[in-house]
Short mmCIF file of C-alpha atoms in Angstrom, two decimals:
data_model
loop_
_atom_site.label_atom_id
_atom_site.label_comp_id
_atom_site.label_asym_id
_atom_site.label_seq_id
_atom_site.Cartn_x
_atom_site.Cartn_y
_atom_site.Cartn_z
CA MET J 1 4.79 -6.32 14.93
CA GLU J 2 4.53 -8.85 12.24
CA GLU J 3 5.92 -8.35 8.98
CA LEU J 4 3.78 -7.63 6.19
CA ASP J 5 3.84 -9.28 2.66
CA ILE J 6 5.81 -7.62 -0.22
CA ILE J 7 2.55 -6.64 -1.65
CA LYS J 8 1.28 -4.71 1.27
CA ARG J 9 4.65 -3.07 1.78
CA VAL J 10 4.55 -2.09 -2.06
CA PHE J 11 0.89 -0.67 -1.56
CA LEU J 12 2.00 1.30 1.55
CA LEU J 13 4.99 2.66 -0.18
CA ALA J 14 2.52 3.64 -3.57
CA ILE J 15 0.57 5.41 -1.07
CA ALA J 16 3.33 7.28 0.50
CA LYS J 17 4.98 8.42 -2.76
CA ARG J 18 1.55 9.28 -4.56
CA GLU J 19 1.57 12.58 -6.24
CA GLU J 20 -0.46 15.62 -4.68
CA GLY J 21 -4.03 15.55 -5.94
CA GLU J 22 -3.61 11.67 -6.59
CA THR J 23 -6.75 9.66 -4.83
CA MET J 24 -6.60 6.23 -3.34
CA LYS J 25 -8.81 4.95 -6.25
CA ASP J 26 -5.93 6.43 -8.73
CA THR J 27 -3.37 4.51 -6.56
CA LEU J 28 -5.40 1.49 -6.70
CA GLU J 29 -5.89 1.71 -10.54
CA SER J 30 -2.17 2.06 -10.90
CA LEU J 31 -1.11 -0.71 -9.01
CA VAL J 32 -3.53 -3.01 -10.81
CA ASN J 33 -2.31 -1.54 -13.91
CA THR J 34 1.35 -2.80 -13.05
CA GLY J 35 0.04 -6.32 -12.92
CA MET J 36 0.93 -6.81 -9.20
CA PHE J 37 -2.71 -8.30 -8.26
CA GLU J 38 -3.51 -11.34 -9.90
CA LYS J 39 -7.18 -11.17 -9.44
CA GLY J 40 -7.26 -7.33 -10.62
CA MET J 41 -9.10 -4.69 -8.69
CA LYS J 42 -10.77 -7.26 -6.56
CA GLU J 43 -7.52 -8.41 -4.85
CA ALA J 44 -6.46 -4.74 -4.68
CA LYS J 45 -9.54 -3.83 -2.74
CA GLN J 46 -9.09 -6.44 -0.41
CA THR J 47 -5.53 -5.76 0.35
CA LEU J 48 -6.82 -2.09 1.12
CA LEU J 49 -9.11 -3.39 3.40
CA GLU J 50 -6.71 -5.42 5.23
CA LEU J 51 -4.18 -2.46 5.53
CA ARG J 52 -7.07 -0.34 7.03
CA GLU J 53 -8.17 -3.23 9.43
CA SER J 54 -4.38 -3.29 10.94
CA ASN J 55 -4.52 0.46 11.12
CA HIS J 56 -1.64 1.06 8.55
CA ILE J 57 -4.21 3.12 6.42
CA VAL J 58 -6.68 5.37 8.20
CA GLY J 59 -8.99 7.03 5.94
CA GLU J 60 -7.06 8.08 2.61
CA ASN J 61 -3.70 8.27 4.20
CA LEU J 62 -1.25 6.30 5.92
CA SER J 63 -1.03 6.16 9.98
CA MET J 64 2.26 6.63 11.48
CA LEU J 65 2.63 2.85 11.64
CA GLY J 66 1.87 2.62 7.79
CA LEU J 67 4.49 5.41 7.33
CA VAL J 68 7.29 3.52 9.19
CA VAL J 69 6.55 0.31 7.15
CA ALA J 70 6.60 2.49 3.70
CA ASN J 71 9.77 3.92 4.98
CA GLN J 72 11.50 0.64 5.75
CA ALA J 73 10.27 -0.69 2.35
CA GLU J 74 11.81 2.15 0.56
CA LYS J 75 15.28 1.60 2.37
CA GLU J 76 14.79 -2.33 1.38
CA PHE J 77 14.17 -1.72 -2.04
CA LYS J 78 16.98 0.82 -2.49
CA GLN J 79 19.67 -1.76 -1.32
#
């Protein structure tokens, strides 16, 4: 399994940590508002598409693979 870049790992972590009732659109908007994506919403949507294609995200939720990466990212960022 290849290592995902920091943007994708943060993206997955944001999905894992979202509040109940928060939609994928809400998550995208909050990440764009942080300035994480240089090209704004277009880049955020492209990243979402790539994560779906790599099976890290299925539908509106993380897959088991996505959850593992999100948990690893959380541990890494807490160090």
